Amino acid sequence: MSGSTEEGQKPRWWQDAVIYQVYPRSFADGDGDGVGDLAGLLTRLPYIASLGVDGIWMTPFQPSPQVDQGYDVSDYCGVDPLFGTMAQFDELLAAAHALGLRIFLDVVPNHCSSEHLLFQAAVAAGPGSPERAMFHFAKGRDADTPPNNWQSVFGGRAWSRVNPGSDTDQEWYLHLFSPEQPDWNWRNPAVGDYFEDVLRFWFDKGVDGLRIDVAHALFKADGLPDAANADSVVDGLRSNLHVSDQEEVHEVYRRWRRVADSYSPERVLVGEVNLDPDRAARYTRHDEMHQAFAFAFVKLGWNAAAWAAVGTELEAARREHGAAPTWALENHDIVRSVTRFGGGERGAMRARAGLLAVLGLPGGAYIYQGQELNLPEVDVPLDARVDPMWHRGGVSRDGARIPLPWTVDSGDTFGFSSPGAPAPWLPTPEAWGSRSVEAHLNDSGSTLHLVTTALELRKQLREKEILAADDGGTWRVENGGLLICERGDQFLLAVAMGDDACHLPDGNVVLASSPLTPEGLLPPDAAAWVLRN
Ligand code: BGC
């Protein structure tokens, strides 16, 4: 095996790092305008450090018209005034480092904003120009028919006319997401050079790593052929093989890895690679990204056999390519796990158990803000929804993006904004205070306490060399739907995913998401960490 840990090299910090995802506009509002920002995040850094995580991934705060809440970037090397200033970012980075927290930023290389200067220049320069060659511009089949049948991930067609009605400019441009997010043309080497400068800009500042947005989509099949399945709407990326997982994309990540490795300490790349595990693993070969998110458990129900099968598949990929999985049960695009796992008390128990499970698995893990509070998905009133995916495709991701509740008492915004600030950008439910950070801190049995205890124990087990950063795992299912993943010969993770309480393998339960039964069994919908004798 070669892989991310080269033969004879010590395991690296990032291999089992736990990273806390901050969605800045919903984390904490420092300037009292109803939208979270860098000033708010700065004041709450000690809270994140107190969880015991290794770092923070911040979703985009760069200048953007905010059509897709920042994933439509108009300047990759700036800070949107909505979130603050570059001086505040520098202060934040220094403060995070002083607290021992690494900072990962989001880089969005598949598309930019239609207000990006290079796209504006392309529109102005007209057909056949080098400016247009930075993007995918092409003549339609006729004035009303785009160059091919590709569908946008957000719904509707993936092409828009540049100048509708113009006789001289009959070109269309490609946007896999909304029309305000034109796709870069990665077959043009100038695009690769541009993004290398972007990487270096943030790495030179001391940013520790980058999360790469829709990392598998940059290259489109040569000649932009029709998709076989033209009917797919919101699943455009997965059902259109021509816009995803093209072989040429790997050269981009080899180049980015060389850039990341040229820094000291090394910078880290983690990809949003939404592919089946065997294909996703190819992005973490030893000279490409360090990690790619393992989203498999997001798509599977609460089913031990299905989890064990995927775990085994990811373990095989780790053995072949070296990179252990980077688990994520939630992020800003995904329905909160409490709700996905059935909602109510049962969904809440399963979400706690799921979180304790991924923190006990080999590899890295991401915690999405509010997951430590076991927040459920919120059913946002129709007229308050802002997600472009809702407006174009009828699917809303707003319910996972509600401003975080910090205090029990409302004070209008449960501590998200200062008193007297305007209503937050998405409405908070009335009972939000009972789910707040303050409420969790006051309850020794809360999910927040479970997370801090788990992360503390995880560190101790690493120090005692019971766990290693580059561990693998052996998966199985025991009677009654008990999922087991064994790491080495001293530690195992168990999750009771069936309807009955389960006997645990011999050993000491050092942490559990729910109390054991009086008979010492693991109750349904609970997870346990067990140390073998
Ligand atoms: C981001 C989404 C965004 C999309 C387009 C995703 O994977 O996580 O929030 O809408 O990329 O940039």
Coordinates of C-alpha atoms and ligand atoms in Angstrom, one line a residue:
M1 CA 0.0 0.0 0.0
S2 CA 1.2 3.5 -0.7
G3 CA -1.6 5.9 0.0
S4 CA -1.8 9.1 2.1
T5 CA 0.6 7.7 4.7
E6 CA 3.7 6.8 2.7
E7 CA 5.5 3.7 3.9
G8 CA 7.6 4.5 7.0
Q9 CA 6.0 7.9 7.5
K10 CA 4.3 8.9 10.7
P11 CA 0.5 9.3 10.6
R12 CA -0.4 12.9 9.9
W13 CA -2.7 15.1 12.0
W14 CA -5.4 15.4 9.4
Q15 CA -5.9 11.7 8.9
D16 CA -8.2 11.5 11.9
A17 CA -9.0 15.1 12.5
V18 CA -12.5 16.2 13.6
I19 CA -13.5 19.4 11.9
Y20 CA -16.5 21.6 12.9
Q21 CA -18.3 23.1 9.9
V22 CA -19.3 26.7 10.3
Y23 CA -22.0 28.1 8.0
P24 CA -21.0 31.7 8.8
R25 CA -24.4 33.4 7.9
S26 CA -26.1 31.2 10.5
F27 CA -23.5 30.9 13.2
A28 CA -23.3 34.2 15.1
D29 CA -24.2 37.7 14.1
G30 CA -21.6 40.2 15.4
D31 CA -22.8 43.4 13.7
G32 CA -26.5 43.0 14.5
D33 CA -27.9 42.9 10.9
G34 CA -29.6 39.5 11.2
V35 CA -26.9 37.7 9.2
G36 CA -24.0 35.8 10.8
D37 CA -20.5 37.2 10.2
L38 CA -16.8 37.0 11.0
A39 CA -17.1 39.2 14.0
G40 CA -19.7 36.8 15.5
L41 CA -17.6 33.8 14.7
L42 CA -14.6 35.4 16.4
T43 CA -16.4 35.9 19.7
R44 CA -17.6 32.3 19.6
L45 CA -14.3 30.7 18.7
P46 CA -13.7 29.6 22.4
Y47 CA -17.0 27.7 22.2
I48 CA -15.7 25.7 19.2
A49 CA -12.4 25.1 20.9
S50 CA -14.2 23.9 24.0
L51 CA -15.8 21.1 21.9
G52 CA -12.3 19.6 21.4
V53 CA -12.3 19.6 17.6
D54 CA -9.2 20.1 15.6
G55 CA -10.4 22.8 13.3
I56 CA -13.1 24.6 11.5
W57 CA -14.3 24.5 7.9
M58 CA -16.0 27.8 6.9
T59 CA -18.4 27.8 3.9
P60 CA -17.9 30.8 1.6
F61 CA -17.7 34.3 2.9
Q62 CA -16.0 35.8 -0.2
P63 CA -17.7 38.6 -2.2
S64 CA -20.8 37.2 -3.8
P65 CA -24.3 38.4 -4.9
Q66 CA -25.5 35.6 -2.5
V67 CA -27.8 34.0 -5.1
D68 CA -26.6 30.6 -3.8
Q69 CA -25.7 31.8 -0.3
G70 CA -22.1 32.5 -1.2
Y71 CA -21.5 29.6 -3.6
D72 CA -21.7 32.1 -6.4
V73 CA -18.3 33.8 -5.9
S74 CA -17.5 37.1 -7.6
D75 CA -14.1 37.5 -6.1
Y76 CA -12.2 34.5 -4.8
C77 CA -9.6 36.5 -2.8
G78 CA -11.8 38.9 -0.8
V79 CA -14.3 39.1 2.0
D80 CA -17.9 40.1 1.3
P81 CA -18.8 43.2 3.4
L82 CA -21.9 41.2 4.5
F83 CA -19.5 39.1 6.6
G84 CA -16.8 41.7 7.4
T85 CA -13.3 42.7 6.2
M86 CA -10.1 41.0 5.3
A87 CA -8.5 42.5 8.4
Q88 CA -11.2 40.7 10.4
F89 CA -10.5 37.4 8.6
D90 CA -6.8 37.8 9.5
E91 CA -7.7 38.4 13.1
L92 CA -9.9 35.4 13.1
L93 CA -7.2 33.1 11.6
A94 CA -4.7 34.3 14.2
A95 CA -7.2 33.8 17.0
A96 CA -8.1 30.3 15.8
H97 CA -4.5 29.3 15.6
A98 CA -3.9 30.6 19.1
L99 CA -6.6 28.3 20.3
G100 CA -5.1 25.4 18.4
L101 CA -7.9 25.4 15.8
R102 CA -7.0 24.9 12.1
I103 CA -9.0 26.8 9.5
F104 CA -10.3 25.3 6.3
L105 CA -11.9 27.4 3.6
D106 CA -14.3 26.5 0.8
V107 CA -13.0 26.8 -2.7
V108 CA -15.6 26.7 -5.5
P109 CA -13.8 25.8 -8.7
N110 CA -16.6 24.5 -10.9
H111 CA -18.4 27.8 -11.3
C112 CA -18.3 31.4 -10.2
S113 CA -20.8 34.2 -10.1
S114 CA -22.1 35.8 -13.3
E115 CA -20.8 39.0 -11.6
H116 CA -17.2 37.7 -11.6
L117 CA -15.1 40.2 -13.6
L118 CA -13.9 37.5 -15.9
F119 CA -17.4 36.4 -16.8
Q120 CA -18.5 40.0 -17.3
A121 CA -15.5 40.4 -19.6
A122 CA -16.4 37.3 -21.5
V123 CA -20.0 38.5 -22.0
A124 CA -18.7 41.9 -23.3
A125 CA -16.0 40.4 -25.5
G126 CA -18.4 38.4 -27.7
P127 CA -18.3 35.1 -29.6
G128 CA -15.0 33.6 -30.5
S129 CA -13.0 35.7 -28.0
P130 CA -10.3 34.4 -25.6
E131 CA -12.4 35.8 -22.8
R132 CA -15.3 33.5 -23.7
A133 CA -12.9 30.5 -23.8
M134 CA -12.6 30.8 -20.0
F135 CA -16.2 29.5 -19.8
H136 CA -18.5 27.2 -21.8
F137 CA -20.1 29.4 -24.4
A138 CA -21.6 27.7 -27.5
K139 CA -24.2 28.4 -30.2
G140 CA -27.5 26.8 -29.7
R141 CA -29.1 24.2 -32.0
D142 CA -31.4 27.1 -32.9
A143 CA -32.4 30.4 -31.3
D144 CA -34.5 28.6 -28.7
T145 CA -32.7 25.3 -28.3
P146 CA -29.5 25.1 -26.2
P147 CA -26.3 23.3 -27.4
N148 CA -27.3 20.1 -25.6
N149 CA -29.9 18.6 -23.3
W150 CA -28.1 18.9 -20.0
Q151 CA -30.2 19.7 -16.9
S152 CA -29.2 22.0 -14.0
V153 CA -28.8 20.5 -10.5
F154 CA -31.1 23.2 -9.3
G155 CA -33.8 22.3 -11.9
G156 CA -34.4 23.5 -15.5
R157 CA -31.9 23.5 -18.3
A158 CA -28.2 24.0 -17.7
W159 CA -27.8 26.6 -20.4
S160 CA -28.9 30.3 -20.7
R161 CA -28.7 32.7 -23.6
V162 CA -26.1 35.4 -23.1
N163 CA -28.0 38.0 -25.0
P164 CA -31.6 36.8 -25.6
G165 CA -33.0 38.4 -28.7
S166 CA -29.6 39.4 -30.2
D167 CA -29.0 38.4 -33.8
T168 CA -25.3 38.8 -33.6
D169 CA -24.7 37.0 -30.4
Q170 CA -26.5 33.7 -30.4
E171 CA -24.4 32.0 -27.8
W172 CA -25.5 30.2 -24.7
Y173 CA -23.4 29.6 -21.6
L174 CA -23.3 26.5 -19.3
H175 CA -24.3 26.6 -15.7
L176 CA -24.7 23.3 -13.8
F177 CA -26.3 25.2 -11.0
S178 CA -28.3 28.5 -11.3
P179 CA -27.9 30.8 -14.3
E180 CA -26.0 33.2 -12.0
Q181 CA -23.3 30.5 -11.6
P182 CA -21.5 30.0 -15.0
D183 CA -19.2 27.0 -15.2
W184 CA -15.5 27.5 -15.8
N185 CA -14.0 25.8 -18.8
W186 CA -11.3 23.6 -17.2
R187 CA -10.0 22.6 -20.6
N188 CA -8.5 26.1 -20.9
P189 CA -5.1 26.1 -19.1
A190 CA -5.7 29.7 -18.1
V191 CA -8.4 28.5 -15.7
G192 CA -6.0 26.1 -13.9
D193 CA -3.4 28.9 -13.6
Y194 CA -6.1 31.3 -12.2
F195 CA -7.0 28.8 -9.5
E196 CA -3.4 28.0 -8.5
D197 CA -3.2 31.8 -7.7
V198 CA -6.3 31.5 -5.6
L199 CA -4.9 28.6 -3.6
R200 CA -1.6 30.3 -3.0
F201 CA -3.4 33.5 -1.9
W202 CA -5.1 31.7 1.0
F203 CA -2.3 29.3 1.8
D204 CA 0.2 32.3 1.9
K205 CA -2.1 33.8 4.6
G206 CA -1.8 30.6 6.7
V207 CA -5.1 28.9 5.9
D208 CA -4.6 25.2 6.7
G209 CA -6.7 23.6 4.2
L210 CA -9.5 23.8 1.6
R211 CA -12.8 22.0 1.1
I212 CA -13.3 21.6 -2.6
D213 CA -16.9 22.2 -3.8
V214 CA -18.4 19.7 -6.3
A215 CA -14.8 18.5 -6.9
H216 CA -15.7 15.8 -9.3
A217 CA -17.6 18.1 -11.8
L218 CA -14.9 20.5 -13.2
F219 CA -14.3 18.8 -16.5
K220 CA -17.2 18.2 -19.0
A221 CA -17.0 15.5 -21.7
D222 CA -15.2 16.7 -24.8
G223 CA -17.6 18.0 -27.4
L224 CA -20.4 18.5 -24.7
P225 CA -22.5 15.5 -26.0
D226 CA -26.1 15.0 -25.0
A227 CA -26.9 13.2 -21.8
A228 CA -28.5 9.8 -22.1
N229 CA -31.0 10.7 -19.4
A230 CA -32.4 14.1 -20.4
D231 CA -35.3 13.9 -17.9
S232 CA -33.3 14.1 -14.7
V233 CA -33.9 17.5 -13.1
V234 CA -32.5 18.0 -9.6
D235 CA -30.1 15.0 -9.9
G236 CA -28.3 16.5 -12.9
L237 CA -24.8 15.7 -11.7
R238 CA -25.3 12.0 -10.8
S239 CA -27.4 11.0 -13.8
N240 CA -25.4 12.9 -16.4
L241 CA -22.1 11.1 -16.8
H242 CA -20.7 13.8 -19.1
V243 CA -20.5 16.4 -16.3
S244 CA -18.9 14.3 -13.6
D245 CA -15.9 12.2 -12.9
Q246 CA -14.0 12.8 -16.1
E247 CA -10.5 11.4 -16.0
E248 CA -8.8 14.8 -16.7
V249 CA -10.0 16.2 -13.3
H250 CA -7.4 14.1 -11.5
E251 CA -4.6 16.1 -13.0
V252 CA -6.1 19.2 -11.3
Y253 CA -5.8 17.6 -7.9
R254 CA -2.3 16.4 -8.6
R255 CA -1.3 20.0 -9.3
W256 CA -3.2 21.2 -6.2
R257 CA -1.5 18.6 -4.1
R258 CA 1.9 19.7 -5.2
V259 CA 1.0 23.3 -4.2
A260 CA -0.4 22.1 -0.8
D261 CA 2.8 20.0 -0.2
S262 CA 5.1 23.0 -1.0
Y263 CA 3.9 24.7 2.2
S264 CA 5.1 24.0 5.7
P265 CA 3.2 22.8 7.5
E266 CA 1.6 21.0 4.6
R267 CA -1.9 22.3 3.6
V268 CA -4.8 19.9 3.3
L269 CA -7.4 19.3 0.6
V270 CA -10.7 17.6 1.3
G271 CA -13.1 17.1 -1.6
E272 CA -16.8 17.1 -1.9
V273 CA -16.8 14.1 -4.2
N274 CA -20.3 12.9 -4.5
L275 CA -19.6 9.6 -6.2
D276 CA -19.9 5.9 -5.2
P277 CA -17.1 4.9 -2.8
D278 CA -14.9 3.1 -5.3
R279 CA -14.9 6.1 -7.7
A280 CA -14.6 8.7 -4.8
A281 CA -11.5 6.8 -3.5
R282 CA -9.6 7.5 -6.7
Y283 CA -9.5 11.2 -5.7
T284 CA -7.5 10.3 -2.6
R285 CA -4.7 8.5 -4.3
H286 CA -1.4 9.4 -2.6
D287 CA -0.7 12.3 -5.0
E288 CA -4.2 13.8 -5.1
M289 CA -6.5 15.1 -2.4
H290 CA -5.8 14.1 1.2
Q291 CA -9.4 13.3 1.9
A292 CA -12.9 13.1 0.3
F293 CA -16.1 13.1 2.3
A294 CA -17.8 9.8 2.9
F295 CA -21.5 10.6 2.5
A296 CA -22.6 7.0 2.3
F297 CA -24.5 6.9 5.6
V298 CA -26.4 10.0 4.5
K299 CA -28.1 8.0 1.8
L300 CA -28.7 4.9 3.7
G301 CA -31.5 4.4 6.2
W302 CA -31.0 3.2 9.8
N303 CA -29.9 -0.2 8.7
A304 CA -26.9 -2.2 10.1
A305 CA -26.4 -4.4 7.1
A306 CA -26.3 -1.5 4.7
W307 CA -23.8 0.5 7.0
A308 CA -21.6 -2.6 7.4
A309 CA -21.5 -3.2 3.6
V310 CA -20.5 0.4 2.9
G311 CA -18.0 0.4 5.8
T312 CA -16.4 -2.7 4.3
E313 CA -16.3 -1.1 0.9
L314 CA -14.6 2.0 2.2
E315 CA -12.1 -0.1 4.2
A316 CA -11.2 -1.8 0.9
A317 CA -10.7 1.6 -0.7
R318 CA -8.5 2.7 2.2
R319 CA -6.4 -0.4 1.8
E320 CA -6.0 0.3 -1.9
H321 CA -5.5 4.0 -1.8
G322 CA -4.4 4.8 1.7
A323 CA -6.9 7.5 2.8
A324 CA -9.2 6.6 5.6
P325 CA -12.8 7.8 5.3
T326 CA -13.8 11.3 6.3
W327 CA -17.3 10.9 7.8
A328 CA -20.1 13.4 7.5
L329 CA -23.6 12.8 8.5
E330 CA -24.7 16.3 8.0
N331 CA -23.9 19.6 6.2
H332 CA -25.7 22.7 5.0
D333 CA -27.1 20.8 2.0
I334 CA -28.5 17.8 3.8
V335 CA -31.7 17.3 5.8
R336 CA -30.6 17.2 9.5
S337 CA -30.1 13.6 10.7
V338 CA -32.6 13.8 13.6
T339 CA -35.3 14.3 10.9
R340 CA -33.7 11.9 8.3
F341 CA -33.6 9.1 11.0
G342 CA -37.4 9.4 11.6
G343 CA -37.8 12.6 13.6
G344 CA -39.2 12.9 17.1
E345 CA -37.6 11.2 20.1
R346 CA -36.5 8.2 18.1
G347 CA -34.9 10.3 15.4
A348 CA -33.1 12.3 18.1
M349 CA -31.8 9.1 19.8
R350 CA -30.6 7.8 16.4
A351 CA -28.9 11.0 15.5
R352 CA -27.0 11.1 18.8
A353 CA -26.0 7.5 18.2
G354 CA -25.0 8.2 14.6
L355 CA -22.8 11.1 15.8
L356 CA -21.1 9.0 18.5
A357 CA -20.6 6.3 15.9
V358 CA -18.8 8.4 13.3
L359 CA -16.6 9.9 16.1
G360 CA -15.6 6.3 16.9
L361 CA -14.9 5.2 13.4
P362 CA -11.5 5.1 11.8
G363 CA -10.6 8.2 9.8
G364 CA -11.7 11.9 10.0
A365 CA -15.1 13.3 10.9
Y366 CA -17.0 16.5 10.3
I367 CA -19.6 17.9 12.7
Y368 CA -22.0 20.4 11.1
Q369 CA -22.8 23.4 13.4
G370 CA -25.9 22.5 15.5
Q371 CA -25.3 18.7 15.1
E372 CA -23.8 18.9 18.6
L373 CA -27.2 20.3 19.7
N374 CA -29.1 17.5 17.9
L375 CA -31.1 20.1 16.0
P376 CA -33.8 18.8 13.8
E377 CA -34.6 20.0 10.3
V378 CA -36.9 23.1 10.4
D379 CA -40.0 23.3 8.2
V380 CA -39.3 26.9 7.0
P381 CA -42.5 28.8 6.0
L382 CA -42.8 28.8 2.2
D383 CA -42.6 32.6 1.9
A384 CA -39.3 32.6 4.0
R385 CA -37.4 30.1 1.8
V386 CA -34.5 31.6 -0.1
D387 CA -32.6 28.6 -1.4
P388 CA -32.3 28.8 -5.2
M389 CA -32.8 25.0 -5.3
W390 CA -36.2 25.6 -3.9
H391 CA -37.1 28.3 -6.3
R392 CA -35.9 26.4 -9.4
G393 CA -36.3 22.7 -8.4
G394 CA -38.7 22.6 -5.5
V395 CA -36.2 21.2 -3.0
S396 CA -35.4 23.5 0.0
R397 CA -32.1 23.2 2.0
D398 CA -33.1 26.2 4.2
G399 CA -34.3 23.9 7.0
A400 CA -30.7 22.8 7.8
R401 CA -29.4 26.4 7.8
I402 CA -31.5 28.1 10.5
P403 CA -29.5 30.5 12.7
L404 CA -28.0 28.7 15.7
P405 CA -29.7 29.1 19.1
W406 CA -27.2 30.2 21.8
T407 CA -29.4 31.2 24.7
V408 CA -32.6 29.8 26.3
D409 CA -34.4 33.1 26.4
S410 CA -35.5 34.4 23.1
G411 CA -34.3 38.1 23.3
D412 CA -35.7 37.9 19.7
T413 CA -33.0 35.7 18.3
F414 CA -31.9 33.3 21.1
G415 CA -28.5 35.0 21.3
F416 CA -27.7 34.7 17.6
S417 CA -27.9 38.5 17.1
S418 CA -27.7 41.3 19.7
P419 CA -31.0 42.4 21.2
G420 CA -32.9 44.8 19.0
A421 CA -31.3 43.5 15.7
P422 CA -33.7 42.8 12.8
A423 CA -35.1 39.3 12.4
P424 CA -32.5 36.8 11.3
W425 CA -32.2 36.0 7.6
L426 CA -34.1 32.7 8.2
P427 CA -36.8 32.6 10.9
T428 CA -36.0 30.6 14.1
P429 CA -38.8 28.3 15.6
E430 CA -40.4 29.3 18.8
A431 CA -39.0 26.4 20.8
W432 CA -35.4 27.0 19.6
G433 CA -34.3 28.2 23.1
S434 CA -34.8 24.7 24.6
R435 CA -32.3 23.4 22.1
S436 CA -29.7 26.2 22.6
V437 CA -26.1 25.9 23.5
E438 CA -27.0 27.3 27.0
A439 CA -29.7 24.6 27.5
H440 CA -27.2 21.9 26.5
L441 CA -24.5 23.3 28.8
N442 CA -26.9 23.1 31.7
D443 CA -27.8 19.4 31.0
S444 CA -25.2 16.9 31.8
G445 CA -26.9 14.3 29.6
S446 CA -27.1 16.6 26.6
T447 CA -25.7 15.8 23.1
L448 CA -23.2 18.7 23.5
H449 CA -21.7 17.0 26.6
L450 CA -21.7 13.6 24.8
V451 CA -19.7 15.2 21.9
T452 CA -17.1 16.9 24.2
T453 CA -16.7 13.7 26.2
A454 CA -16.3 11.6 23.0
L455 CA -13.6 14.0 21.7
E456 CA -11.7 14.0 24.9
L457 CA -11.8 10.2 25.1
R458 CA -10.8 10.0 21.4
K459 CA -7.7 12.0 22.2
Q460 CA -6.8 9.8 25.2
L461 CA -7.2 6.6 23.2
R462 CA -4.9 8.1 20.6
E463 CA -2.3 9.0 23.2
K464 CA -2.4 5.5 24.7
E465 CA -2.0 4.2 21.2
I466 CA -5.2 2.2 21.5
L467 CA -6.4 4.1 18.4
A468 CA -4.2 5.3 15.5
A469 CA -4.7 8.2 13.1
D470 CA -4.4 5.8 10.1
D471 CA -6.4 2.9 11.6
G472 CA -8.6 0.6 9.5
G473 CA -11.7 -1.1 10.7
T474 CA -13.4 -4.5 10.4
W475 CA -17.2 -4.4 10.1
R476 CA -19.8 -7.0 10.9
V477 CA -23.5 -7.3 12.0
E478 CA -24.4 -9.4 15.0
N479 CA -27.9 -10.8 15.9
G480 CA -30.7 -8.3 16.3
G481 CA -29.1 -5.6 14.0
L482 CA -26.0 -4.8 16.1
L483 CA -23.5 -3.0 13.9
I484 CA -19.9 -3.6 15.0
C485 CA -16.7 -1.9 13.7
E486 CA -13.5 -3.2 15.3
R487 CA -10.4 -1.0 15.3
G488 CA -7.4 -3.1 16.2
D489 CA -7.8 -5.6 19.0
Q490 CA -8.7 -3.2 21.9
F491 CA -11.5 -1.0 20.6
L492 CA -14.8 -1.5 19.0
L493 CA -17.8 0.6 18.1
A494 CA -21.3 -0.9 18.4
V495 CA -24.6 0.5 17.2
A496 CA -28.0 -1.1 18.0
M497 CA -29.9 -0.5 14.8
G498 CA -32.6 -3.1 15.2
D499 CA -35.8 -3.2 17.4
D500 CA -34.3 -5.0 20.4
A501 CA -31.7 -4.3 23.0
C502 CA -28.5 -6.2 22.2
H503 CA -25.7 -8.0 24.1
L504 CA -22.4 -6.3 23.5
P505 CA -19.2 -8.2 22.9
D506 CA -17.0 -8.7 26.0
G507 CA -15.3 -5.5 27.3
N508 CA -15.9 -2.3 29.1
V509 CA -18.4 0.3 27.8
V510 CA -16.4 3.5 28.0
L511 CA -19.1 5.7 26.4
A512 CA -22.7 5.2 25.2
S513 CA -25.2 7.5 23.6
S514 CA -28.0 6.2 25.9
P515 CA -27.8 4.4 29.3
L516 CA -27.5 0.6 29.1
T517 CA -30.5 -1.5 30.2
P518 CA -30.4 -2.8 33.8
E519 CA -29.3 -6.1 32.3
G520 CA -26.3 -4.4 30.7
L521 CA -27.7 -4.5 27.1
L522 CA -27.4 -1.7 24.6
P523 CA -30.9 -0.4 23.9
P524 CA -32.2 0.2 20.4
D525 CA -31.0 3.3 18.6
A526 CA -27.9 3.6 20.8
A527 CA -24.2 3.5 20.2
A528 CA -21.4 2.4 22.5
W529 CA -17.6 2.5 22.5
V530 CA -16.2 -0.7 24.0
L531 CA -12.7 -1.4 25.2
R532 CA -11.8 -5.0 24.9
N533 CA -10.2 -6.8 27.9
Ligands
BGC1 C1 -22.5 23.3 -2.0 C2 -23.9 23.8 -2.2 C3 -24.0 24.6 -3.4 C4 -23.4 23.8 -4.6 C5 -23.1 24.7 -5.8 C6 -22.5 22.3 -3.2 O1 -22.0 21.2 -3.1 O2 -22.3 22.6 -0.8 O3 -24.4 24.5 -1.1 O4 -25.3 25.0 -3.7 O5 -22.3 23.1 -4.3 O6 -22.0 25.4 -5.5

